[in-house]
Short mmCIF file of C-alpha atoms (C1' of nucleotides) in Angstrom, two decimals:
data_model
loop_
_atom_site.label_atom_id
_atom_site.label_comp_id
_atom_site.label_asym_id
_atom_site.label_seq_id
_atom_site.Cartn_x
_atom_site.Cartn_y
_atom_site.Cartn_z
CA UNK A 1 104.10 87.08 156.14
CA UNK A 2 101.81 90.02 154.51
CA UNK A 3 101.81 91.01 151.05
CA UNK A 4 104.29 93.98 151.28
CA UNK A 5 106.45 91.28 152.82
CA UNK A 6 106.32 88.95 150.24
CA UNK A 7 106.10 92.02 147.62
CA UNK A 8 109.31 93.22 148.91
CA UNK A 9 111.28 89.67 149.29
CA UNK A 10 109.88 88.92 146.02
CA UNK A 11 110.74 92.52 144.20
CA UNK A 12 107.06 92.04 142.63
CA UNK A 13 104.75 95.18 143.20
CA UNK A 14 102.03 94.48 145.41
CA UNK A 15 99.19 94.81 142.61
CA UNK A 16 100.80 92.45 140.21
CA UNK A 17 101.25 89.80 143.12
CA UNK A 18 96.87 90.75 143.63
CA UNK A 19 96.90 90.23 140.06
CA UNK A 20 98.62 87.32 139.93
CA UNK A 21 96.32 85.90 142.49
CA UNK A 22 93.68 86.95 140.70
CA UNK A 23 94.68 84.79 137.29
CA UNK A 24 95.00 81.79 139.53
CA UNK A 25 98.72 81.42 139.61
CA UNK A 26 99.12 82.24 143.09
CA UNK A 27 97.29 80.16 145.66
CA UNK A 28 95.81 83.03 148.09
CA UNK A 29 97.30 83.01 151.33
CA UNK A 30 95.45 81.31 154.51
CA UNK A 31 93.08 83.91 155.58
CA UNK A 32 93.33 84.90 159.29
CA UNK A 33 90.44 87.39 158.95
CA UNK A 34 88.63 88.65 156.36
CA UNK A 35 90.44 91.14 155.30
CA UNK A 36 93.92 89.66 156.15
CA UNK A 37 96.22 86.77 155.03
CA UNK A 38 99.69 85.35 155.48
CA UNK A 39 101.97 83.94 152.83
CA UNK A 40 104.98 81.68 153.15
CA UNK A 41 108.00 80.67 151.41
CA UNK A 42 105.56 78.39 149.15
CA UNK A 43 104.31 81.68 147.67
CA UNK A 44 107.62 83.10 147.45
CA UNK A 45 109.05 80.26 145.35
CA UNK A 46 106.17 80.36 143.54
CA UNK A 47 106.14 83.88 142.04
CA UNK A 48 109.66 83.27 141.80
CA UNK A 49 108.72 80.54 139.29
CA UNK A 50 105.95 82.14 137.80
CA UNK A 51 109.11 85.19 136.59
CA UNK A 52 111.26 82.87 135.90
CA UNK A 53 108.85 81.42 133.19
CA UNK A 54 107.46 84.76 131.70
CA UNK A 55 110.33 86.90 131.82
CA UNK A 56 113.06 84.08 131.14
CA UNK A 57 111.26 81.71 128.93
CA UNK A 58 108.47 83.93 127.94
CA UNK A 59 105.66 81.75 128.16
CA UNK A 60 102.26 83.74 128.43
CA UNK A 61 100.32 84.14 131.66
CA UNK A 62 97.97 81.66 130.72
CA UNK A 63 100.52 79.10 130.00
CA UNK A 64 101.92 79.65 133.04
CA UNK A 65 98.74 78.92 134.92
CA UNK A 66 98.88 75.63 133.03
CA UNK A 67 102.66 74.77 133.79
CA UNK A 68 101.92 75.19 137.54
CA UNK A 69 98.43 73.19 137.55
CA UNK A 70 100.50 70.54 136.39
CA UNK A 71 103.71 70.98 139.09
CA UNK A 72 100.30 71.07 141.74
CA UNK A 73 98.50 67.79 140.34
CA UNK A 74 99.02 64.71 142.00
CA UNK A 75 97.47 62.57 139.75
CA UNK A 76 99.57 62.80 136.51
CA UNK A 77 102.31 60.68 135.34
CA UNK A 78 105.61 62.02 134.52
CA UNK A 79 104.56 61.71 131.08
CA UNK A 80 101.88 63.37 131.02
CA UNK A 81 102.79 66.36 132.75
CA UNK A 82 105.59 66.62 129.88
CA UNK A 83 102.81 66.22 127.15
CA UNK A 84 100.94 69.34 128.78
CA UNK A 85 103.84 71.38 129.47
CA UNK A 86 104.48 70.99 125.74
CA UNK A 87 101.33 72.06 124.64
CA UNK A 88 101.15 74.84 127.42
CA UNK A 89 104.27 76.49 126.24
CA UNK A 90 103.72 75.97 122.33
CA UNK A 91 102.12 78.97 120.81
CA UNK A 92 99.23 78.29 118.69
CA UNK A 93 100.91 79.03 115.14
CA UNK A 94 99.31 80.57 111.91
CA UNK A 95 99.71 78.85 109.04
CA UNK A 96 102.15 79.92 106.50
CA UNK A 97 103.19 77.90 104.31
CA UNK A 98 101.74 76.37 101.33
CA UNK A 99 100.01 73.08 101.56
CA UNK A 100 102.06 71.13 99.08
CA UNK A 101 105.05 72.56 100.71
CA UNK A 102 103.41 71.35 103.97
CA UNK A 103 102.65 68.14 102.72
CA UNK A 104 106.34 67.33 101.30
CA UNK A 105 107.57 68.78 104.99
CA UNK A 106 104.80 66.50 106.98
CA UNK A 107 106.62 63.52 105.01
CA UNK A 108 110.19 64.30 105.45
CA UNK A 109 109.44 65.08 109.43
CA UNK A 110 107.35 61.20 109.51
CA UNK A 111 110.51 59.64 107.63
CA UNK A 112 112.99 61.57 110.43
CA UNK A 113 110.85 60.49 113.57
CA UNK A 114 110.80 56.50 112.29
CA UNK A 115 114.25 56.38 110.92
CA UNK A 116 115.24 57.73 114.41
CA UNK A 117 112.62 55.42 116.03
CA UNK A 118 111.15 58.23 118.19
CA UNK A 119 107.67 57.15 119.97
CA UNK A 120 105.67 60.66 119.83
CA UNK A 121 102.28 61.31 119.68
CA UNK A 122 101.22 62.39 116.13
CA UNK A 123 99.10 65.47 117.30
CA UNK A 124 102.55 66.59 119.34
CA UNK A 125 102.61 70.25 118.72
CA UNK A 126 106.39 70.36 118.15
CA UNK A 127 105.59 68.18 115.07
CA UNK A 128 103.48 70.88 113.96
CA UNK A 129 106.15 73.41 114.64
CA UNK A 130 108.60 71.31 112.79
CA UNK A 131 106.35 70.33 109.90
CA UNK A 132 105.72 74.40 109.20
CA UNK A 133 109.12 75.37 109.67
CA UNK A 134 110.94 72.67 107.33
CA UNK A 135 108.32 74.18 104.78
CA UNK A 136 109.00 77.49 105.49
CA UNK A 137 112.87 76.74 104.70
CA UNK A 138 112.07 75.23 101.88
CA UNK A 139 109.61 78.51 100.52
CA UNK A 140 112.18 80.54 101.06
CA UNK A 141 115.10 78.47 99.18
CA UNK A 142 117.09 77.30 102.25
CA UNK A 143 116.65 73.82 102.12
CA UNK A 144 120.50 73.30 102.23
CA UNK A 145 119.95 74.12 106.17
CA UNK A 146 117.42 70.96 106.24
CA UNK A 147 120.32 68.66 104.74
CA UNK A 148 122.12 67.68 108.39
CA UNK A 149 118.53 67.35 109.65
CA UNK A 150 119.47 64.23 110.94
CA UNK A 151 122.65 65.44 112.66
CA UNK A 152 120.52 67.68 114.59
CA UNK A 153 118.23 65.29 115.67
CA UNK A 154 120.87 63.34 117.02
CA UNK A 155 122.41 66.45 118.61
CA UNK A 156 119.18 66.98 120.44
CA UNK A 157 119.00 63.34 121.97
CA UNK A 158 122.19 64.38 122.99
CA UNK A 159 119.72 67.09 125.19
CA UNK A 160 117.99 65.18 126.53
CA UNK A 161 119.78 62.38 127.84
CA UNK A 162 121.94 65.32 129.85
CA UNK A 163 118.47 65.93 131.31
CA UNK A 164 117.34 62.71 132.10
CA UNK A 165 120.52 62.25 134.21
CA UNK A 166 120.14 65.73 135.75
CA UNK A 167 116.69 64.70 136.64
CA UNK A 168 117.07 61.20 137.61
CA UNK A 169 119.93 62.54 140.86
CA UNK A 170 116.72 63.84 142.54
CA UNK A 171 114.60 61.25 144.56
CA UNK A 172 111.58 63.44 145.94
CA UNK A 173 108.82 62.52 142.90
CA UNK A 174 107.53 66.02 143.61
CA UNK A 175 111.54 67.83 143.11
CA UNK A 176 111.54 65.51 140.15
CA UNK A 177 107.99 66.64 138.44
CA UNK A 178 109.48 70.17 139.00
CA UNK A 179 112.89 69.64 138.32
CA UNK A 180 111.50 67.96 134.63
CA UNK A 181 109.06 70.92 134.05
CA UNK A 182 111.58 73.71 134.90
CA UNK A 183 114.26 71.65 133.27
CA UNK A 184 112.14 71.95 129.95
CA UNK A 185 110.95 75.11 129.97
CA UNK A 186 114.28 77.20 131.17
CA UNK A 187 116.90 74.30 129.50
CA UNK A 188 115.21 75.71 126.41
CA UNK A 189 116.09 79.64 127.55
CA UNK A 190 120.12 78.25 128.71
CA UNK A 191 120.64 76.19 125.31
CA UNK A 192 119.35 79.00 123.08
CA UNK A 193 121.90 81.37 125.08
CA UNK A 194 124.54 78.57 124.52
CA UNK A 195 124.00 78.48 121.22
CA UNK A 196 123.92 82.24 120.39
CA UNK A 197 127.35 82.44 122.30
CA UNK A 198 128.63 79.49 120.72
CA UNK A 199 127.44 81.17 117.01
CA UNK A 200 129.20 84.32 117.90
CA UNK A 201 132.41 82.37 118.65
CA UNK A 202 132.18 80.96 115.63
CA UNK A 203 131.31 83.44 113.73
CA UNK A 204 134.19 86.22 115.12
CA UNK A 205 136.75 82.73 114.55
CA UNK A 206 135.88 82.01 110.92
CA UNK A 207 133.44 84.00 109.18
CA UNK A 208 136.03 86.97 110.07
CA UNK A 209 135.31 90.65 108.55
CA UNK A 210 135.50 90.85 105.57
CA UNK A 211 132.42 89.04 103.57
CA UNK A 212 130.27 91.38 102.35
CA UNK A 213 127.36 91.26 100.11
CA UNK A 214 127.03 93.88 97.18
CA UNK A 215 123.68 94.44 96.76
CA UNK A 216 120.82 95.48 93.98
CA UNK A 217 117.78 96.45 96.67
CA UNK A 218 117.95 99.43 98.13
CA UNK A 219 116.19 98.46 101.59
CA UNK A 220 113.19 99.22 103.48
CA UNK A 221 112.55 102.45 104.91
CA UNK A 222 111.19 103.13 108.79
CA UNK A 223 108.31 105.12 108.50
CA UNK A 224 108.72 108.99 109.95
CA UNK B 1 101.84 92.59 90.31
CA UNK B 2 99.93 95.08 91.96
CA UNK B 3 98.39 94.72 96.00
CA UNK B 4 95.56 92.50 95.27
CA UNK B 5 97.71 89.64 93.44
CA UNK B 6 100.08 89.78 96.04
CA UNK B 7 98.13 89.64 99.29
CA UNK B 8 96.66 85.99 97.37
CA UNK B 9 99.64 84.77 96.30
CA UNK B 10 101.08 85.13 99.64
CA UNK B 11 98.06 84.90 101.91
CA UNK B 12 98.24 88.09 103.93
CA UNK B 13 95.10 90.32 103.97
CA UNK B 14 96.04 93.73 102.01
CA UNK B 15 95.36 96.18 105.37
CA UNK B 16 98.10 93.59 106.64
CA UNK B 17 100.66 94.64 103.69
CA UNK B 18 99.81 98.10 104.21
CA UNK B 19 101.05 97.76 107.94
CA UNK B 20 103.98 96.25 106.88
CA UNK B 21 104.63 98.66 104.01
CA UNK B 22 104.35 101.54 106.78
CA UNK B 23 106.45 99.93 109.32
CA UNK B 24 108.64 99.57 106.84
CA UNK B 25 109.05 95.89 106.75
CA UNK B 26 108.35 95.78 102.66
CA UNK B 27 109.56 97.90 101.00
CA UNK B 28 107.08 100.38 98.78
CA UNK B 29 106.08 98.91 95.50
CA UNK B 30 107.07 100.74 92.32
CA UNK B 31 104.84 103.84 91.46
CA UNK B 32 102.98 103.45 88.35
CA UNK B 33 101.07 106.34 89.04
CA UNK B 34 100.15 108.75 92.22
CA UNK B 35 97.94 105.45 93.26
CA UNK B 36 99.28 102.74 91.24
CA UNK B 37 102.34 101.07 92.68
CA UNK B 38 103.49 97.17 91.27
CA UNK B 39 105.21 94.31 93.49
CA UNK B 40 107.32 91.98 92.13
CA UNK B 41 108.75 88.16 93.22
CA UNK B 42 110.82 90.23 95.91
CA UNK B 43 107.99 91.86 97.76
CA UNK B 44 106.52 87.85 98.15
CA UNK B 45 109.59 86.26 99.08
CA UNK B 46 109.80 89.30 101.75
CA UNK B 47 106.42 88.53 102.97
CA UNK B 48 106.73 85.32 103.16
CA UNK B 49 110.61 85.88 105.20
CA UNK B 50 108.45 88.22 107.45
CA UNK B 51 105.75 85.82 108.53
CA UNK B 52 108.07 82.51 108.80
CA UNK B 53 110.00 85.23 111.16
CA UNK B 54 107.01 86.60 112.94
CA UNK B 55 104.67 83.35 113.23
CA UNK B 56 107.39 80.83 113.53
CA UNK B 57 110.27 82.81 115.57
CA UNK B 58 108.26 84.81 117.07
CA UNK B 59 110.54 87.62 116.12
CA UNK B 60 108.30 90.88 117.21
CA UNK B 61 107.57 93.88 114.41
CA UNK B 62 110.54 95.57 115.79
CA UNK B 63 112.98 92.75 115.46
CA UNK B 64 111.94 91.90 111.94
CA UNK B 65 113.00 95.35 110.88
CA UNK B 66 116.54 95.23 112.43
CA UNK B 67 116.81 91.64 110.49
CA UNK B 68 115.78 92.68 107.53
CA UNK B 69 117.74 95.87 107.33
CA UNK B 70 120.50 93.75 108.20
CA UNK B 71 120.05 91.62 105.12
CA UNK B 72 119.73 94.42 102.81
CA UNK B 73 122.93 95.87 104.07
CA UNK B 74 125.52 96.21 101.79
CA UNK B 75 128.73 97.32 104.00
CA UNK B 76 127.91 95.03 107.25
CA UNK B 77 130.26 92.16 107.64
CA UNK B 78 128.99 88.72 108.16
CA UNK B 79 130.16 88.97 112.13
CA UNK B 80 128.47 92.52 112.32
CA UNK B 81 125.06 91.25 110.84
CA UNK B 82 125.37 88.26 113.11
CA UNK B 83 125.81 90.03 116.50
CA UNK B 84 123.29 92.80 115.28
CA UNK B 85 120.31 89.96 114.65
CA UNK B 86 121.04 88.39 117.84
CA UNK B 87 120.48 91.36 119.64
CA UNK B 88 117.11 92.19 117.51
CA UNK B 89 115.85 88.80 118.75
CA UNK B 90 117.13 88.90 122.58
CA UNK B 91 114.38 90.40 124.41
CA UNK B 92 115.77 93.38 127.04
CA UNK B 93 114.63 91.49 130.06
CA UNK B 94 113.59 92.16 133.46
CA UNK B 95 116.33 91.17 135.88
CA UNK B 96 114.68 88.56 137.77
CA UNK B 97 117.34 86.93 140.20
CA UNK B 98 118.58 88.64 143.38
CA UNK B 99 122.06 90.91 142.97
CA UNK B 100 124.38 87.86 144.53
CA UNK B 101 122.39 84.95 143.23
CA UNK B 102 123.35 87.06 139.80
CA UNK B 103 127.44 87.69 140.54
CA UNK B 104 127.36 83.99 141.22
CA UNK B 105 125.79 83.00 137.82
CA UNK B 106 128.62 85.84 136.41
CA UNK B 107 131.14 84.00 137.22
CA UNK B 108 130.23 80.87 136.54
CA UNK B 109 129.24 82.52 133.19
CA UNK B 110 132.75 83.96 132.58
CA UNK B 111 134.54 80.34 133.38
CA UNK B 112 132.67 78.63 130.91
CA UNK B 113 133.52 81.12 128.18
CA UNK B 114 137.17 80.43 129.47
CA UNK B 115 137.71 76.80 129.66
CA UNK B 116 135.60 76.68 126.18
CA UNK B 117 138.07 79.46 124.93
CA UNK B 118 134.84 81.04 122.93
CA UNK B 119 135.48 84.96 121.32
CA UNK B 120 132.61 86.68 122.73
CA UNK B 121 131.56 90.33 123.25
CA UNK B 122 131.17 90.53 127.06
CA UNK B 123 128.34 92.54 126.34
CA UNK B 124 126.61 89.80 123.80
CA UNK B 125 123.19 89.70 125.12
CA UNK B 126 123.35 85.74 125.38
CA UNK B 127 125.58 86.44 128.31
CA UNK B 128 122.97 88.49 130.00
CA UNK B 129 120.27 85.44 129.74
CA UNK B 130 123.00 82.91 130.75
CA UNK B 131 123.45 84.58 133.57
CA UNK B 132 120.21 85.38 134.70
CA UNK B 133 119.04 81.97 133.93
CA UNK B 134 121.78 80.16 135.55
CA UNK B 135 120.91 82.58 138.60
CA UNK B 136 117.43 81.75 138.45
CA UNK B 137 117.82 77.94 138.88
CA UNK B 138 120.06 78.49 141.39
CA UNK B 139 117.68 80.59 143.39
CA UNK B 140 114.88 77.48 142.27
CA UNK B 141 117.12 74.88 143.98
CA UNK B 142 117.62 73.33 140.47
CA UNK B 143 121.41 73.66 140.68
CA UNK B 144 121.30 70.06 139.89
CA UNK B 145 120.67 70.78 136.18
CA UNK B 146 123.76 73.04 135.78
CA UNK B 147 126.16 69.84 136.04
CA UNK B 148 125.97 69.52 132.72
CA UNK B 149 126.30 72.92 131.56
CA UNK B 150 129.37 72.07 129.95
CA UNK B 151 128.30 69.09 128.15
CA UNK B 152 125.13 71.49 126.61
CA UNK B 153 128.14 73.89 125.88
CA UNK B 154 129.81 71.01 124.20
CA UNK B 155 126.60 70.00 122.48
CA UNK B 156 125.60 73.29 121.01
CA UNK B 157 129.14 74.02 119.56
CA UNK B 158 127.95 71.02 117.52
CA UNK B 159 125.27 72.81 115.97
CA UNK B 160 127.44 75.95 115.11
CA UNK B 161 129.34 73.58 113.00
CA UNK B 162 126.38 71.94 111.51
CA UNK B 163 125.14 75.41 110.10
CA UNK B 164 128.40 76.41 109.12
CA UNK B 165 128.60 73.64 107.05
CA UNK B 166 124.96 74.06 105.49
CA UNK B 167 125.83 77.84 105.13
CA UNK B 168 129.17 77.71 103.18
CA UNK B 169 127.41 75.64 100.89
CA UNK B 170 126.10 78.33 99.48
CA UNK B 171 128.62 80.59 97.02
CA UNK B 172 126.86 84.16 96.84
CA UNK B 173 127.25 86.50 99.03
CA UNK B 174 123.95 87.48 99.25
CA UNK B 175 122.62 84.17 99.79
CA UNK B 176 124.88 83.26 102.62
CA UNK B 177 123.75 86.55 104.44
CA UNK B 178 119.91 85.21 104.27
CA UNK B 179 121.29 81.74 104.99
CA UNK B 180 123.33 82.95 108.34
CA UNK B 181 120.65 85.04 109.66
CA UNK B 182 117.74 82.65 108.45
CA UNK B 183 120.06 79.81 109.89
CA UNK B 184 119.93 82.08 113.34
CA UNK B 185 116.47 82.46 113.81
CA UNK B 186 114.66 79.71 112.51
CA UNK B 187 117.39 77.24 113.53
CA UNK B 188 116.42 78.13 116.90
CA UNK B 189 112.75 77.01 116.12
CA UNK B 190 114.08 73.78 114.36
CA UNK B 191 116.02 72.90 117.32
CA UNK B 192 113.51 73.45 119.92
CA UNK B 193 110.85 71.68 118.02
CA UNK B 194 113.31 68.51 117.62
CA UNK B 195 114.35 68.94 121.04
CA UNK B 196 110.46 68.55 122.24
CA UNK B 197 110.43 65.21 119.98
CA UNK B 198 113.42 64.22 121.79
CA UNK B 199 112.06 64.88 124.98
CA UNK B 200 108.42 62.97 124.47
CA UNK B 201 110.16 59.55 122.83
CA UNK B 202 112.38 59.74 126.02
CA UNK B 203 109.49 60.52 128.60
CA UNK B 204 107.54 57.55 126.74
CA UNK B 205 109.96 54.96 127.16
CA UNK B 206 111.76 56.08 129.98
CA UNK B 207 109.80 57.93 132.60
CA UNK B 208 106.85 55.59 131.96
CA UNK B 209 103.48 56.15 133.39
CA UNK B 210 104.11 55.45 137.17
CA UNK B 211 105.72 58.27 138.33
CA UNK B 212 103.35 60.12 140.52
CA UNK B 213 103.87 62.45 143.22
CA UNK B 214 101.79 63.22 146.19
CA UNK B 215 100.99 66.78 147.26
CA UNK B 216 101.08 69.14 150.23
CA UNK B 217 99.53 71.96 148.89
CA UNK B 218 96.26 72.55 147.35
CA UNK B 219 96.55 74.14 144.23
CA UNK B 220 95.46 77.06 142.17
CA UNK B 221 92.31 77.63 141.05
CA UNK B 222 91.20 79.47 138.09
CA UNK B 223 89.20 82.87 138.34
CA UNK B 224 85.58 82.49 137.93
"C1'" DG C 1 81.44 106.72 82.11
"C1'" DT C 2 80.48 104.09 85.82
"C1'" DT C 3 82.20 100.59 88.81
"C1'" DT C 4 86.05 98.90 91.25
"C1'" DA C 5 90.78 98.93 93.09
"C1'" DT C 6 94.59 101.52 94.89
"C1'" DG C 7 97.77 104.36 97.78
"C1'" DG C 8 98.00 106.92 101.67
"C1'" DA C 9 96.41 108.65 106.00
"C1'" DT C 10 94.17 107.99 110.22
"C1'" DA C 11 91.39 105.71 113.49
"C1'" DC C 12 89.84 101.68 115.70
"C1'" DT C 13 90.19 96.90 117.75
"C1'" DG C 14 91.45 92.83 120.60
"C1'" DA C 15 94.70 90.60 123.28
"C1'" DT C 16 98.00 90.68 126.97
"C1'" DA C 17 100.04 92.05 131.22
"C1'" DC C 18 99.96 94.74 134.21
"C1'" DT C 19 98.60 99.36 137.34
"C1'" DA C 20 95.61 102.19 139.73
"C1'" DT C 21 91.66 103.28 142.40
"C1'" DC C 22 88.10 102.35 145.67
"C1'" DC C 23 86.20 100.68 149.69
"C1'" DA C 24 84.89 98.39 153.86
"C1'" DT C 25 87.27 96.31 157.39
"C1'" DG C 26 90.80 94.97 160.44
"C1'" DA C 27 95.57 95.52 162.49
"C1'" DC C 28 98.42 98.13 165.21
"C1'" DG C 29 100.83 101.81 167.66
"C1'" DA C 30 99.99 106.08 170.67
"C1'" DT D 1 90.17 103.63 172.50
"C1'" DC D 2 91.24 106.24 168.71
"C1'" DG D 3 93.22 107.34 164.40
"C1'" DT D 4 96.06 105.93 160.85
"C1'" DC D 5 97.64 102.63 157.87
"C1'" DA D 6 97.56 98.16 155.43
"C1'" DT D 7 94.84 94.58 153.46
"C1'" DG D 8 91.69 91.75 150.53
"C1'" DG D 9 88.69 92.01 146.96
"C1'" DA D 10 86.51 94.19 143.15
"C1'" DT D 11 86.61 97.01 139.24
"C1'" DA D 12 88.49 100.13 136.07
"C1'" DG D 13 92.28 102.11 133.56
"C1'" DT D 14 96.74 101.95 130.89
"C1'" DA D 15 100.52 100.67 127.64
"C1'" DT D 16 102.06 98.00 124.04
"C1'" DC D 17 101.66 95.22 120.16
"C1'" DA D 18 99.89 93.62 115.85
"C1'" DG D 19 97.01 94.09 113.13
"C1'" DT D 20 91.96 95.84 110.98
"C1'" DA D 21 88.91 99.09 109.35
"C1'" DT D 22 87.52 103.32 107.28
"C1'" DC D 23 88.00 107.29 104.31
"C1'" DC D 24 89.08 109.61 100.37
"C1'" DA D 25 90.76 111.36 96.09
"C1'" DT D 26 92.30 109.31 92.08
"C1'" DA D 27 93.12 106.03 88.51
"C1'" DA D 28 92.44 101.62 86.15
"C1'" DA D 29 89.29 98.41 83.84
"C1'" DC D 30 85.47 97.17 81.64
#
DNA sequence: GTTTATGGATACTGATACTATCCATGACGA
DNA sequence: TCGTCATGGATAGTATCAGTATCCATAAAC
């Protein structure tokens, strides 16, 4: 098929497809001339992959590009195709907490990961992520939320041993590398949803209407 | 304090407090004098809530404003400020998946909430994501990891309780407001960062290093 | 009384993700 | 075969977002 083709099948406007193609996401199509090439269903799959991630799971274009270099190698492990997906899709942070408050956090989150026996790298960037965000809590005088710590660790194992069995029913190792990235990247986009759903049940069951705060700011102001 | 003191104490550049100050993030110091204005512990803690939302949520400008203006309310109700935060941090996506692949998802969707018997708006933008998402890895031939949806359903009602447990800890008012919508956001963070931890100790002792597949297609390359 | 900081307004910047335009060439129907 | 239309490839333009930078009149601090 042409490009109008696979721009209509696809609902993606021609120049974002050339676009696309140009950033490397998209292998071109086999040229039959020079000025003319034909896509397949590859493509199509593939850009509906590449929306799926940056619309659904809004990882960047460049992370993206990442993502699918590692569904295309054939030289990675498993493993190792997790470890990049999880740096591809982790957003380079800022810094901002203190460093004491950092330090105390970097502790608590090395006590959690051997008390639960985890085997992660040490660089992981989701250590970082947790590190700064424990000390964040703690800044801002919500360390009560960090007290079932634990139980949420354990809820997440919970995570991923629904995904390992998800994974493990498919026998192709190439469905499996893809069914592990995707599984990671969009899993993250359907148990956010869950839990947002799950927090409104909860929240229209037992927080009810009628606690209020009194209050002695007056607000912030949008700008005319 | 006046702008200097606090853009050390809290590590933002002053032009960056300005910005804030005019998008109406922070609220405007006290006026001393026609150019004289003085912050107080408020103004840092605010900062500081605006960055942990910005750098670690990724909450956009936008969204911040909602949340905060949610937090200074003083008539919302605890289920009000709830559903109005999680629609400040949904994104308005692009709809992705093709019109049937979507009325599939729906339903699907709509028996979950069911059988789980959860209260939910059937407008809550969760729903909207659920769907789409569910749609998405249908239309991915991933259907396989949708088995479980209702043991991740299961799983993430456990964290609901979790934070209501850490939040009614808390006696004032005021404080359970932050603690609810601070619980929202960065929970979300918290449990996506454990949930990568989870993930990598699993992949290292489970999916080992010899899991390789071999490819039929070439690749992408990068632009030169 | 001079240097420095401030509030407020406005303009500029860099990154990201597209969109649009151009052009030489090739496909395709009349 | 001719004329129109689509295509690949290159390059330029746009919108949005999140800051940064500059200016200026005034006021604080030494």
């Amino acid at each position: 098929m042409r490009i109008a083709e696979l721009s209509r099948r696809s609902g993606i406007a021609v120049p974002t497809i050339k676009y696309y193609l140009r950033e490397g996401l998209l292998p071109p199509g086999e040229l039959t001339s020079p000025n003319q090439a034909s896509y397949d269903e590859h493509h199509l799959h593939r850009l509906r992959l590449i929306r799926a991630l940056t619309d659904l799971a809004q990882v960047p274009v460049a992370g993206v590009r990442v993502v699918l270099e590692v569904l295309d190698s054939d030289t990675m492990s498993l493993h190792a195709r997790i470890g990049t997906v999880h740096r591809a899709i982790s957003p380079s942070r800022r810094l901002t907490a203190s460093d004491d408050a950092r330090t105390a956090a970097a502790d608590q989150v090395r006590e959690l990961i051997e008390r639960r026996d985890w085997q992660v790298e040490p660089d992981a960037p989701a250590i970082g992520t947790l590190v700064e965000t424990i000390a964040v809590l703690r800044t801002l005088g919500q360390d009560h939320l960090l007290g079932t710590l634990d139980s949420y660790a354990e809820a997440v194992e919970r995570f991923t041993e629904l995904e390992v069995a998800a994974v493990t029913s498919r026998t192709d190792p190439d469905q499996i590398a893809e069914s592990v990235v995707i599984g990671t990247i969009l899993g993250e986009t359907l148990i956010s949803a869950l839990r947002l759903l799950a927090q409104e049940n909860n929240s229209a069951r037992q927080l009810g209407q009628n606690t209020r705060s009194k209050r002695r700011s007056e607000g912030t102001r949008r700008r005319a």
